[in-house]
GROMACS .gro file of C-alpha atoms in nm:
model
  478
    1MET     CA    1   2.423  -3.582  -1.704
    2SER     CA    2   2.152  -3.561  -1.967
    3ILE     CA    3   1.879  -3.824  -1.940
    4PHE     CA    4   1.904  -3.877  -2.316
    5GLN     CA    5   2.232  -4.062  -2.269
    6GLY     CA    6   2.013  -4.364  -2.193
    7PHE     CA    7   1.845  -4.367  -2.533
    8PRO     CA    8   1.979  -4.589  -2.812
    9ALA     CA    9   2.090  -4.448  -3.147
   10LEU     CA   10   1.801  -4.390  -3.384
   11PRO     CA   11   1.784  -4.629  -3.680
   12SER     CA   12   1.763  -4.490  -4.030
   13PRO     CA   13   1.433  -4.516  -4.220
   14GLU     CA   14   1.590  -4.775  -4.451
   15ASP     CA   15   1.645  -5.011  -4.155
   16THR     CA   16   1.280  -5.023  -4.042
   17PRO     CA   17   0.940  -5.090  -4.202
   18LEU     CA   18   0.742  -4.788  -4.323
   19CYS     CA   19   0.491  -4.785  -4.039
   20VAL     CA   20   0.443  -4.640  -3.694
   21VAL     CA   21   0.765  -4.808  -3.575
   22ASN     CA   22   0.956  -4.576  -3.808
   23GLU     CA   23   0.852  -4.275  -3.602
   24VAL     CA   24   0.880  -4.411  -3.246
   25TYR     CA   25   1.202  -4.513  -3.072
   26CYS     CA   26   1.180  -4.671  -2.728
   27CYS     CA   27   1.429  -4.676  -2.446
   28ALA     CA   28   1.553  -5.017  -2.341
   29ASN     CA   29   1.342  -5.027  -2.024
   30SER     CA   30   1.013  -4.932  -2.201
   31ARG     CA   31   0.751  -5.193  -2.292
   32PHE     CA   32   0.468  -5.142  -2.536
   33GLY     CA   33   0.182  -5.344  -2.673
   34ASN     CA   34   0.205  -5.482  -3.024
   35ILE     CA   35   0.161  -5.264  -3.332
   36SER     CA   36  -0.191  -5.387  -3.408
   37THR     CA   37  -0.307  -5.282  -3.063
   38PHE     CA   38  -0.118  -4.956  -3.106
   39THR     CA   39  -0.302  -4.879  -3.432
   40ASN     CA   40  -0.648  -4.998  -3.324
   41ALA     CA   41  -0.647  -4.769  -3.021
   42THR     CA   42  -0.687  -4.462  -3.244
   43LYS     CA   43  -0.865  -4.606  -3.547
   44ASN     CA   44  -1.179  -4.400  -3.470
   45HIS     CA   45  -0.989  -4.076  -3.408
   46PRO     CA   46  -1.035  -3.805  -3.671
   47LYS     CA   47  -0.770  -3.808  -3.944
   48ILE     CA   48  -0.650  -3.449  -3.980
   49ASN     CA   49  -0.423  -3.274  -4.226
   50VAL     CA   50  -0.509  -2.906  -4.216
   51THR     CA   51  -0.282  -2.813  -4.506
   52ARG     CA   52  -0.512  -2.999  -4.743
   53ASP     CA   53  -0.818  -2.840  -4.580
   54ILE     CA   54  -0.678  -2.486  -4.612
   55GLN     CA   55  -0.570  -2.540  -4.973
   56HIS     CA   56  -0.914  -2.680  -5.059
   57HIS     CA   57  -1.086  -2.369  -4.925
   58LYS     CA   58  -0.838  -2.141  -5.102
   59VAL     CA   59  -0.902  -2.309  -5.438
   60SER     CA   60  -1.277  -2.285  -5.383
   61ASP     CA   61  -1.255  -1.916  -5.296
   62GLU     CA   62  -1.040  -1.839  -5.600
   63ASN     CA   63  -1.281  -2.003  -5.841
   64ILE     CA   64  -1.594  -1.830  -5.711
   65SER     CA   65  -1.632  -1.453  -5.699
   66LEU     CA   66  -1.947  -1.332  -5.528
   67TYR     CA   67  -1.856  -0.967  -5.465
   68VAL     CA   68  -1.780  -0.658  -5.670
   69ASP     CA   69  -1.506  -0.430  -5.539
   70VAL     CA   70  -1.628  -0.084  -5.440
   71GLU     CA   71  -1.453   0.222  -5.299
   72ASP     CA   72  -1.558   0.277  -4.937
   73LYS     CA   73  -1.618   0.625  -4.804
   74LEU     CA   74  -1.362   0.778  -4.568
   75LEU     CA   75  -1.576   0.749  -4.254
   76LYS     CA   76  -1.643   0.383  -4.325
   77LYS     CA   77  -1.272   0.317  -4.380
   78ILE     CA   78  -1.178   0.485  -4.052
   79THR     CA   79  -1.449   0.300  -3.862
   80SER     CA   80  -1.341  -0.035  -4.008
   81VAL     CA   81  -0.972   0.022  -3.924
   82TRP     CA   82  -1.064   0.134  -3.570
   83TYR     CA   83  -1.266  -0.183  -3.518
   84LYS     CA   84  -1.006  -0.419  -3.664
   85GLN     CA   85  -0.673  -0.258  -3.573
   86GLY     CA   86  -0.738   0.000  -3.301
   87PHE     CA   87  -0.761   0.372  -3.238
   88LEU     CA   88  -0.402   0.466  -3.332
   89ASP     CA   89  -0.424   0.296  -3.672
   90ALA     CA   90  -0.752   0.477  -3.737
   91LEU     CA   91  -0.581   0.807  -3.652
   92SER     CA   92  -0.296   0.726  -3.890
   93LEU     CA   93  -0.545   0.659  -4.167
   94ALA     CA   94  -0.732   0.985  -4.103
   95ALA     CA   95  -0.403   1.181  -4.096
   96ASP     CA   96  -0.277   1.036  -4.426
   97PRO     CA   97  -0.336   1.303  -4.697
   98SER     CA   98  -0.307   1.047  -4.978
   99ILE     CA   99  -0.613   0.866  -4.837
  100ASN     CA  100  -0.802   1.150  -4.667
  101ARG     CA  101  -0.863   1.388  -4.959
  102GLU     CA  102  -1.218   1.471  -4.851
  103SER     CA  103  -1.145   1.656  -4.526
  104PRO     CA  104  -0.811   1.841  -4.490
  105LEU     CA  105  -0.920   1.980  -4.151
  106LEU     CA  106  -0.976   1.625  -4.021
  107ALA     CA  107  -0.633   1.521  -4.154
  108VAL     CA  108  -0.454   1.809  -3.973
  109THR     CA  109  -0.646   1.747  -3.649
  110ALA     CA  110  -0.576   1.374  -3.662
  111SER     CA  111  -0.204   1.435  -3.724
  112TYR     CA  112  -0.174   1.656  -3.412
  113VAL     CA  113  -0.370   1.409  -3.198
  114LEU     CA  114  -0.146   1.130  -3.332
  115LYS     CA  115   0.170   1.321  -3.231
  116VAL     CA  116   0.041   1.372  -2.876
  117SER     CA  117  -0.061   1.007  -2.858
  118ASN     CA  118   0.286   0.897  -2.975
  119LEU     CA  119   0.445   1.102  -2.695
  120PHE     CA  120   0.230   0.930  -2.434
  121THR     CA  121   0.305   0.592  -2.596
  122ALA     CA  122   0.681   0.658  -2.588
  123PHE     CA  123   0.661   0.749  -2.220
  124ARG     CA  124   0.460   0.433  -2.147
  125TYR     CA  125   0.718   0.218  -2.329
  126PHE     CA  126   0.992   0.385  -2.123
  127ILE     CA  127   0.812   0.287  -1.801
  128GLN     CA  128   0.704  -0.059  -1.930
  129PRO     CA  129   0.954  -0.179  -2.195
  130HIS     CA  130   0.777  -0.516  -2.237
  131LEU     CA  131   0.491  -0.336  -2.417
  132LYS     CA  132   0.703  -0.236  -2.719
  133ASP     CA  133   0.602  -0.547  -2.910
  134ILE     CA  134   0.238  -0.516  -3.013
  135GLY     CA  135  -0.029  -0.739  -3.157
  136PRO     CA  136   0.090  -1.060  -3.322
  137LYS     CA  137   0.453  -0.983  -3.235
  138ILE     CA  138   0.372  -1.035  -2.867
  139VAL     CA  139   0.190  -1.362  -2.936
  140SER     CA  140   0.475  -1.490  -3.155
  141LYS     CA  141   0.735  -1.397  -2.893
  142TYR     CA  142   0.568  -1.580  -2.605
  143SER     CA  143   0.388  -1.863  -2.785
  144ARG     CA  144   0.479  -2.220  -2.694
  145SER     CA  145   0.398  -2.327  -3.051
  146ARG     CA  146   0.700  -2.351  -3.278
  147ASN     CA  147   0.696  -2.083  -3.552
  148TRP     CA  148   0.348  -1.972  -3.444
  149ASN     CA  149   0.322  -1.695  -3.705
  150SER     CA  150   0.383  -1.930  -4.001
  151ALA     CA  151   0.277  -2.277  -3.878
  152PRO     CA  152  -0.027  -2.444  -4.043
  153ILE     CA  153  -0.153  -2.531  -3.693
  154LYS     CA  154  -0.125  -2.258  -3.429
  155CYS     CA  155  -0.277  -2.438  -3.131
  156LEU     CA  156  -0.513  -2.723  -3.041
  157ASP     CA  157  -0.725  -2.848  -2.752
  158TRP     CA  158  -0.903  -3.176  -2.675
  159HIS     CA  159  -1.254  -3.173  -2.534
  160PRO     CA  160  -1.248  -3.289  -2.168
  161HIS     CA  161  -1.521  -3.552  -2.201
  162THR     CA  162  -1.543  -3.677  -2.560
  163THR     CA  163  -1.329  -3.755  -2.864
  164LYS     CA  164  -1.351  -3.407  -3.011
  165ILE     CA  165  -1.058  -3.180  -3.092
  166ALA     CA  166  -1.041  -2.812  -3.188
  167VAL     CA  167  -0.757  -2.693  -3.412
  168ALA     CA  168  -0.667  -2.329  -3.486
  169THR     CA  169  -0.515  -2.302  -3.833
  170ALA     CA  170  -0.304  -2.044  -4.015
  171ASP     CA  171  -0.612  -1.874  -4.162
  172ASP     CA  172  -0.743  -1.813  -3.805
  173ASN     CA  173  -1.030  -2.057  -3.848
  174VAL     CA  174  -1.098  -2.288  -3.556
  175ARG     CA  175  -1.187  -2.629  -3.698
  176VAL     CA  176  -1.371  -2.881  -3.480
  177TYR     CA  177  -1.319  -3.251  -3.559
  178SER     CA  178  -1.519  -3.530  -3.394
  179ALA     CA  179  -1.483  -3.907  -3.401
  180ASP     CA  180  -1.855  -3.969  -3.463
  181VAL     CA  181  -1.928  -3.674  -3.698
  182ALA     CA  182  -1.836  -3.679  -4.066
  183PHE     CA  183  -1.835  -3.302  -4.128
  184VAL     CA  184  -1.597  -3.041  -3.986
  185SER     CA  185  -1.724  -2.721  -3.824
  186ALA     CA  186  -1.520  -2.407  -3.903
  187LEU     CA  187  -1.556  -2.123  -3.652
  188LYS     CA  188  -1.467  -1.773  -3.771
  189CYS     CA  189  -1.598  -1.424  -3.706
  190LYS     CA  190  -1.481  -1.073  -3.788
  191ALA     CA  191  -1.306  -1.017  -3.453
  192GLN     CA  192  -1.118  -1.349  -3.464
  193GLY     CA  193  -0.765  -1.274  -3.578
  194HIS     CA  194  -0.421  -1.398  -3.467
  195VAL     CA  195  -0.558  -1.688  -3.260
  196SER     CA  196  -0.323  -1.774  -2.972
  197SER     CA  197  -0.503  -2.036  -2.761
  198LEU     CA  198  -0.810  -2.259  -2.728
  199SER     CA  199  -0.994  -2.401  -2.428
  200TRP     CA  200  -1.306  -2.621  -2.418
  201ARG     CA  201  -1.545  -2.554  -2.131
  202PRO     CA  202  -1.571  -2.854  -1.893
  203TYR     CA  203  -1.916  -3.012  -1.852
  204SER     CA  204  -2.034  -2.846  -2.172
  205ALA     CA  205  -2.062  -3.014  -2.510
  206SER     CA  206  -2.071  -2.693  -2.709
  207GLU     CA  207  -1.868  -2.403  -2.558
  208ILE     CA  208  -1.511  -2.323  -2.652
  209ALA     CA  209  -1.306  -2.012  -2.569
  210VAL     CA  210  -1.070  -1.865  -2.830
  211GLY     CA  211  -0.793  -1.624  -2.732
  212CYS     CA  212  -0.705  -1.378  -3.010
  213GLU     CA  213  -0.574  -1.028  -3.077
  214GLN     CA  214  -0.891  -0.838  -2.988
  215GLY     CA  215  -0.985  -1.036  -2.678
  216VAL     CA  216  -1.165  -1.359  -2.595
  217ILE     CA  217  -1.432  -1.514  -2.817
  218VAL     CA  218  -1.661  -1.777  -2.663
  219TRP     CA  219  -1.835  -1.992  -2.924
  220THR     CA  220  -2.145  -2.199  -2.857
  221VAL     CA  221  -2.168  -2.473  -3.120
  222ASP     CA  222  -2.457  -2.718  -3.113
  223PRO     CA  223  -2.298  -3.066  -3.151
  224ASN     CA  224  -2.613  -3.186  -3.330
  225SER     CA  225  -2.614  -2.900  -3.581
  226MET     CA  226  -2.541  -2.978  -3.946
  227PHE     CA  227  -2.399  -2.632  -4.022
  228THR     CA  228  -2.027  -2.648  -4.108
  229LYS     CA  229  -1.987  -2.269  -4.064
  230PRO     CA  230  -2.189  -2.151  -3.763
  231SER     CA  231  -2.307  -1.790  -3.765
  232SER     CA  232  -2.116  -1.525  -3.571
  233SER     CA  233  -2.434  -1.485  -3.363
  234ASN     CA  234  -2.312  -1.798  -3.183
  235ALA     CA  235  -2.005  -1.608  -3.062
  236VAL     CA  236  -1.969  -1.378  -2.762
  237VAL     CA  237  -1.674  -1.135  -2.773
  238LEU     CA  238  -1.523  -1.046  -2.434
  239LYS     CA  239  -1.302  -0.736  -2.426
  240SER     CA  240  -1.129  -0.527  -2.162
  241TRP     CA  241  -0.931  -0.210  -2.221
  242GLY     CA  242  -0.557  -0.277  -2.238
  243HIS     CA  243  -0.611  -0.654  -2.229
  244SER     CA  244  -0.494  -0.741  -2.579
  245PRO     CA  245  -0.366  -0.937  -2.751
  246VAL     CA  246  -0.481  -1.229  -2.539
  247THR     CA  247  -0.197  -1.480  -2.517
  248ASP     CA  248  -0.376  -1.755  -2.322
  249VAL     CA  249  -0.724  -1.865  -2.213
  250SER     CA  250  -0.815  -2.153  -1.982
  251TRP     CA  251  -1.132  -2.272  -1.808
  252CYS     CA  252  -1.119  -2.383  -1.447
  253PRO     CA  253  -1.195  -2.757  -1.401
  254SER     CA  254  -1.549  -2.683  -1.279
  255GLY     CA  255  -1.624  -2.467  -1.585
  256ALA     CA  256  -1.741  -2.173  -1.369
  257LEU     CA  257  -1.457  -1.928  -1.444
  258LEU     CA  258  -1.255  -1.846  -1.753
  259ALA     CA  259  -0.904  -1.706  -1.701
  260SER     CA  260  -0.745  -1.490  -1.969
  261CYS     CA  261  -0.411  -1.313  -1.979
  262SER     CA  262  -0.217  -1.082  -2.207
  263ALA     CA  263   0.157  -1.019  -2.221
  264ALA     CA  264   0.070  -0.648  -2.250
  265ASP     CA  265  -0.141  -0.644  -1.930
  266PRO     CA  266  -0.021  -0.720  -1.575
  267ALA     CA  267  -0.376  -0.815  -1.469
  268LEU     CA  268  -0.513  -1.168  -1.480
  269LEU     CA  269  -0.883  -1.156  -1.574
  270LEU     CA  270  -1.138  -1.403  -1.439
  271TRP     CA  271  -1.448  -1.390  -1.659
  272ASP     CA  272  -1.807  -1.469  -1.574
  273VAL     CA  273  -1.907  -1.545  -1.931
  274ALA     CA  274  -2.282  -1.543  -1.863
  275LEU     CA  275  -2.263  -1.183  -1.736
  276GLY     CA  276  -1.981  -1.076  -1.968
  277THR     CA  277  -1.789  -0.928  -1.673
  278ALA     CA  278  -1.436  -0.984  -1.547
  279VAL     CA  279  -1.261  -0.949  -1.212
  280PRO     CA  280  -0.893  -0.845  -1.246
  281LEU     CA  281  -0.624  -0.995  -1.024
  282ARG     CA  282  -0.340  -0.743  -1.012
  283ARG     CA  283   0.010  -0.760  -0.868
  284VAL     CA  284   0.281  -0.497  -0.906
  285ALA     CA  285   0.595  -0.686  -1.010
  286GLY     CA  286   0.652  -0.904  -1.313
  287GLY     CA  287   0.508  -0.722  -1.615
  288GLY     CA  288   0.247  -0.874  -1.845
  289LEU     CA  289   0.109  -1.227  -1.802
  290VAL     CA  290   0.202  -1.486  -2.063
  291PHE     CA  291  -0.004  -1.794  -1.970
  292THR     CA  292  -0.195  -1.961  -1.686
  293ARG     CA  293  -0.249  -2.322  -1.575
  294TRP     CA  294  -0.523  -2.454  -1.343
  295SER     CA  295  -0.441  -2.745  -1.111
  296LEU     CA  296  -0.636  -3.065  -1.170
  297ASP     CA  297  -0.864  -3.004  -0.870
  298GLY     CA  298  -0.905  -2.631  -0.942
  299THR     CA  299  -0.769  -2.520  -0.603
  300ARG     CA  300  -0.453  -2.363  -0.749
  301LEU     CA  301  -0.382  -2.138  -1.047
  302PHE     CA  302  -0.033  -2.087  -1.190
  303SER     CA  303   0.046  -1.765  -1.377
  304ALA     CA  304   0.368  -1.689  -1.566
  305THR     CA  305   0.476  -1.332  -1.638
  306SER     CA  306   0.695  -1.194  -1.916
  307SER     CA  307   0.978  -1.158  -1.661
  308ILE     CA  308   1.138  -1.406  -1.419
  309VAL     CA  309   0.845  -1.369  -1.175
  310PHE     CA  310   0.568  -1.629  -1.157
  311ARG     CA  311   0.288  -1.688  -0.906
  312VAL     CA  312   0.079  -1.971  -0.765
  313TRP     CA  313  -0.271  -1.857  -0.660
  314ASP     CA  314  -0.494  -2.011  -0.396
  315THR     CA  315  -0.836  -2.004  -0.565
  316ASP     CA  316  -1.028  -2.011  -0.235
  317ALA     CA  317  -0.887  -1.692  -0.080
  318TRP     CA  318  -0.726  -1.564  -0.402
  319ARG     CA  319  -0.392  -1.501  -0.238
  320ALA     CA  320  -0.073  -1.550  -0.435
  321GLU     CA  321   0.265  -1.703  -0.364
  322ARG     CA  322   0.539  -1.515  -0.551
  323TRP     CA  323   0.831  -1.702  -0.706
  324VAL     CA  324   1.134  -1.603  -0.911
  325ALA     CA  325   1.275  -1.831  -1.183
  326ARG     CA  326   1.648  -1.863  -1.215
  327GLY     CA  327   1.790  -1.728  -1.538
  328GLY     CA  328   1.482  -1.649  -1.749
  329ARG     CA  329   1.104  -1.637  -1.753
  330VAL     CA  330   0.897  -1.955  -1.724
  331ALA     CA  331   0.860  -2.096  -2.075
  332ALA     CA  332   0.636  -2.398  -2.000
  333ALA     CA  333   0.449  -2.545  -1.703
  334CYS     CA  334   0.197  -2.817  -1.623
  335TRP     CA  335   0.015  -2.961  -1.321
  336GLY     CA  336   0.004  -3.325  -1.217
  337PRO     CA  337  -0.176  -3.523  -0.947
  338ASN     CA  338  -0.143  -3.417  -0.581
  339ASN     CA  339  -0.083  -3.056  -0.687
  340VAL     CA  340   0.267  -3.124  -0.814
  341MET     CA  341   0.370  -2.859  -1.065
  342LEU     CA  342   0.649  -2.893  -1.321
  343PHE     CA  343   0.800  -2.595  -1.501
  344ALA     CA  344   1.097  -2.500  -1.717
  345ALA     CA  345   1.269  -2.163  -1.756
  346LYS     CA  346   1.341  -2.004  -2.091
  347GLY     CA  347   1.673  -2.122  -2.234
  348GLU     CA  348   1.731  -2.389  -1.966
  349PRO     CA  349   1.737  -2.768  -2.028
  350VAL     CA  350   1.611  -2.845  -1.677
  351ILE     CA  351   1.264  -2.939  -1.546
  352TYR     CA  352   1.182  -2.816  -1.195
  353ALA     CA  353   0.912  -2.934  -0.956
  354LEU     CA  354   0.718  -2.737  -0.695
  355THR     CA  355   0.578  -2.953  -0.415
  356ASP     CA  356   0.703  -2.845  -0.072
  357THR     CA  357   0.564  -2.491  -0.043
  358PRO     CA  358   0.328  -2.340   0.217
  359LEU     CA  359   0.054  -2.283  -0.040
  360LEU     CA  360   0.076  -2.628  -0.201
  361ASN     CA  361   0.083  -2.789   0.143
  362GLY     CA  362  -0.241  -2.620   0.246
  363GLY     CA  363  -0.075  -2.359   0.464
  364ALA     CA  364   0.187  -2.583   0.626
  365GLY     CA  365   0.544  -2.461   0.618
  366PRO     CA  366   0.822  -2.614   0.410
  367GLY     CA  367   1.000  -2.927   0.518
  368ALA     CA  368   1.327  -2.969   0.700
  369GLY     CA  369   1.516  -2.804   0.416
  370GLY     CA  370   1.412  -2.457   0.537
  371ALA     CA  371   1.280  -2.206   0.283
  372ALA     CA  372   1.070  -2.350   0.003
  373ARG     CA  373   1.259  -2.397  -0.323
  374ALA     CA  374   1.192  -2.552  -0.660
  375GLN     CA  375   1.366  -2.886  -0.703
  376ALA     CA  376   1.539  -2.989  -1.026
  377VAL     CA  377   1.391  -3.328  -1.123
  378LEU     CA  378   1.501  -3.380  -1.483
  379ASP     CA  379   1.806  -3.284  -1.687
  380VAL     CA  380   1.717  -3.273  -2.058
  381SER     CA  381   2.044  -3.127  -2.187
  382LYS     CA  382   2.105  -3.170  -2.557
  383ALA     CA  383   2.271  -3.501  -2.640
  384ALA     CA  384   2.374  -3.674  -2.965
  385LEU     CA  385   2.195  -4.002  -3.039
  386GLY     CA  386   2.397  -4.116  -3.336
  387GLY     CA  387   2.319  -4.092  -3.704
  388GLY     CA  388   2.349  -3.715  -3.688
  389GLU     CA  389   2.037  -3.674  -3.469
  390ALA     CA  390   2.014  -3.505  -3.131
  391ALA     CA  391   1.753  -3.478  -2.858
  392GLY     CA  392   1.692  -3.241  -2.570
  393GLY     CA  393   1.800  -2.885  -2.505
  394PRO     CA  394   1.603  -2.582  -2.384
  395VAL     CA  395   1.235  -2.668  -2.331
  396LEU     CA  396   0.977  -2.523  -2.571
  397ASP     CA  397   0.660  -2.680  -2.429
  398MET     CA  398   0.547  -2.974  -2.220
  399CYS     CA  399   0.225  -3.142  -2.112
  400TRP     CA  400   0.136  -3.406  -1.854
  401CYS     CA  401  -0.132  -3.667  -1.920
  402PRO     CA  402  -0.442  -3.629  -1.697
  403ARG     CA  403  -0.360  -3.944  -1.498
  404GLY     CA  404  -0.007  -3.823  -1.429
  405ARG     CA  405   0.160  -4.123  -1.596
  406TYR     CA  406   0.334  -3.966  -1.896
  407LEU     CA  407   0.510  -3.636  -1.961
  408ALA     CA  408   0.570  -3.512  -2.318
  409ILE     CA  409   0.826  -3.241  -2.400
  410THR     CA  410   0.924  -3.046  -2.713
  411PHE     CA  411   1.251  -2.856  -2.743
  412GLU     CA  412   1.367  -2.530  -2.900
  413GLU     CA  413   1.678  -2.664  -3.074
  414THR     CA  414   1.590  -3.028  -3.156
  415HIS     CA  415   1.295  -3.182  -3.338
  416LEU     CA  416   1.219  -3.502  -3.149
  417VAL     CA  417   0.929  -3.527  -2.904
  418ALA     CA  418   1.042  -3.691  -2.578
  419ILE     CA  419   0.795  -3.893  -2.370
  420PHE     CA  420   0.875  -3.988  -2.011
  421ALA     CA  421   0.697  -4.220  -1.768
  422THR     CA  422   0.617  -4.056  -1.433
  423THR     CA  423   0.529  -4.219  -1.102
  424GLN     CA  424   0.450  -4.058  -0.767
  425LEU     CA  425   0.492  -4.203  -0.420
  426HIS     CA  426   0.373  -3.952  -0.163
  427THR     CA  427   0.580  -3.640  -0.243
  428GLN     CA  428   0.849  -3.827  -0.439
  429LEU     CA  429   0.834  -3.797  -0.818
  430LYS     CA  430   1.018  -4.043  -1.040
  431ILE     CA  431   1.069  -3.965  -1.410
  432THR     CA  432   1.208  -4.232  -1.643
  433PRO     CA  433   1.269  -4.230  -2.022
  434CYS     CA  434   0.995  -4.387  -2.230
  435CYS     CA  435   1.036  -4.308  -2.600
  436LEU     CA  436   1.113  -4.051  -2.867
  437VAL     CA  437   0.873  -3.959  -3.147
  438ARG     CA  438   1.000  -3.828  -3.479
  439GLY     CA  439   0.805  -3.679  -3.768
  440VAL     CA  440   0.809  -3.795  -4.128
  441GLY     CA  441   1.086  -3.651  -4.343
  442GLU     CA  442   1.168  -3.294  -4.241
  443GLU     CA  443   0.866  -3.248  -4.014
  444THR     CA  444   0.915  -3.063  -3.685
  445PRO     CA  445   0.669  -3.065  -3.392
  446THR     CA  446   0.464  -2.745  -3.365
  447THR     CA  447   0.245  -2.807  -3.059
  448LEU     CA  448   0.104  -3.101  -2.863
  449ALA     CA  449  -0.164  -3.204  -2.615
  450PHE     CA  450  -0.283  -3.519  -2.435
  451GLN     CA  451  -0.638  -3.643  -2.489
  452HIS     CA  452  -0.840  -3.612  -2.166
  453ASP     CA  453  -1.078  -3.909  -2.189
  454PHE     CA  454  -0.855  -4.178  -2.344
  455ALA     CA  455  -0.945  -4.497  -2.156
  456GLU     CA  456  -0.663  -4.727  -2.268
  457GLY     CA  457  -0.367  -4.537  -2.124
  458ALA     CA  458  -0.257  -4.204  -2.266
  459CYS     CA  459  -0.295  -4.057  -2.613
  460LEU     CA  460  -0.063  -3.776  -2.721
  461THR     CA  461  -0.161  -3.564  -3.021
  462VAL     CA  462   0.127  -3.393  -3.201
  463ALA     CA  463   0.081  -3.119  -3.462
  464TRP     CA  464   0.363  -3.134  -3.716
  465SER     CA  465   0.497  -2.852  -3.933
  466SER     CA  466   0.345  -3.015  -4.244
  467GLY     CA  467  -0.008  -2.962  -4.108
  468ARG     CA  468  -0.048  -3.327  -4.013
  469LEU     CA  469  -0.190  -3.429  -3.673
  470GLN     CA  470  -0.057  -3.753  -3.529
  471HIS     CA  471  -0.238  -3.939  -3.252
  472PHE     CA  472   0.020  -4.136  -3.056
  473PRO     CA  473  -0.125  -4.374  -2.794
  474VAL     CA  474   0.108  -4.492  -2.518
  475LEU     CA  475  -0.005  -4.850  -2.448
  476CYS     CA  476   0.206  -5.049  -2.204
  477SER     CA  477   0.214  -5.427  -2.236
  478SER     CA  478   0.115  -5.633  -1.934
   0.00000   0.00000   0.00000
């Protein structure tokens, strides 16, 4: 039975005041503080609507023309395409007789090299079919952000230690908003295209990793600087052959290692950013890696592949425990306290928990049940709530607050954000309905994240399809 059967029917907007209550619907057993407390908890948080920001910059750019168009030479064109789009696109440009009129010999040579390259590419796709989608198509296919390729907000990440949030927008700028700073920093360099993920470095006020098509870009932004557009000299580009596009980046809790993965590469890369070097972790089965998640204490690392295989790594000995998801690949996963991991498979309305495994138990074998298995802990099947609305269905994304008290879930087929209260007693996990959050008008949730350092409970930030960011604090009454 779906857990959403316990939720009341949603009232219509005409039945409730036009305020926060209009967007939040609580289950009967949930208790919250009053609305004034609810609002005051986030009064100092940055107010963000990136659609207005993007439109403002577009209008400014249209009104001011600083450059005169010139015709680039062939060699410069080829070099630029190679840098931005890759070797094969550069070959295609050189082989095109309508563009390459200067050197017919180069055009013929490039066309033959391109044919040979296409044969090798076809053979590679035959051996590894998951590589057929390239560039932004791969990111769009495996992204946990709804409509990633067209959404105003592609991804976001809260700073671990302060009220500062980074937001990647549709124009591939990464905008940094702070509670105590009036201006907004916009991070963008030439290599930063098709941004897929963001990750602030723990114990650092200024470093943020950006996963994009060409690799990983690590920005160092002085929090005391007054520049709204830092120079690209503040960015370090990390690349590895075959490791693109990068679909996920994440720092370990100590900030020593940066993990990056690509759905086109079966290797998980662990970067030493100071040296600019990476150590690959390779396993044969599973295909490319879609995303990774570090446990709260940094002793475990979860990695999801583009197939039904996923792994849990021990970060001391770097040995992996191999698992197989039932039905489809792992679509979303998150860690909680005591190394409890929740995950959901693609197309399934069920949340599973991993607790009783040899690796998660520090080497001890599974319990009396025999072989270790994932346990279904929550049924979120699609259910009608009345008034023509529905909640639940296959899971799109989910996140767990740092204290392990609240779990937020978005769904593929419905547009309400579900928040659940979670409690742990030893190895037992209890999940109870808390509330549903709905956008304004026709808004749908794009992506979401919990604030790390929120002292008054938990604060969920939801990016809506309109470009609006909503900070939703969960404040329980005494």
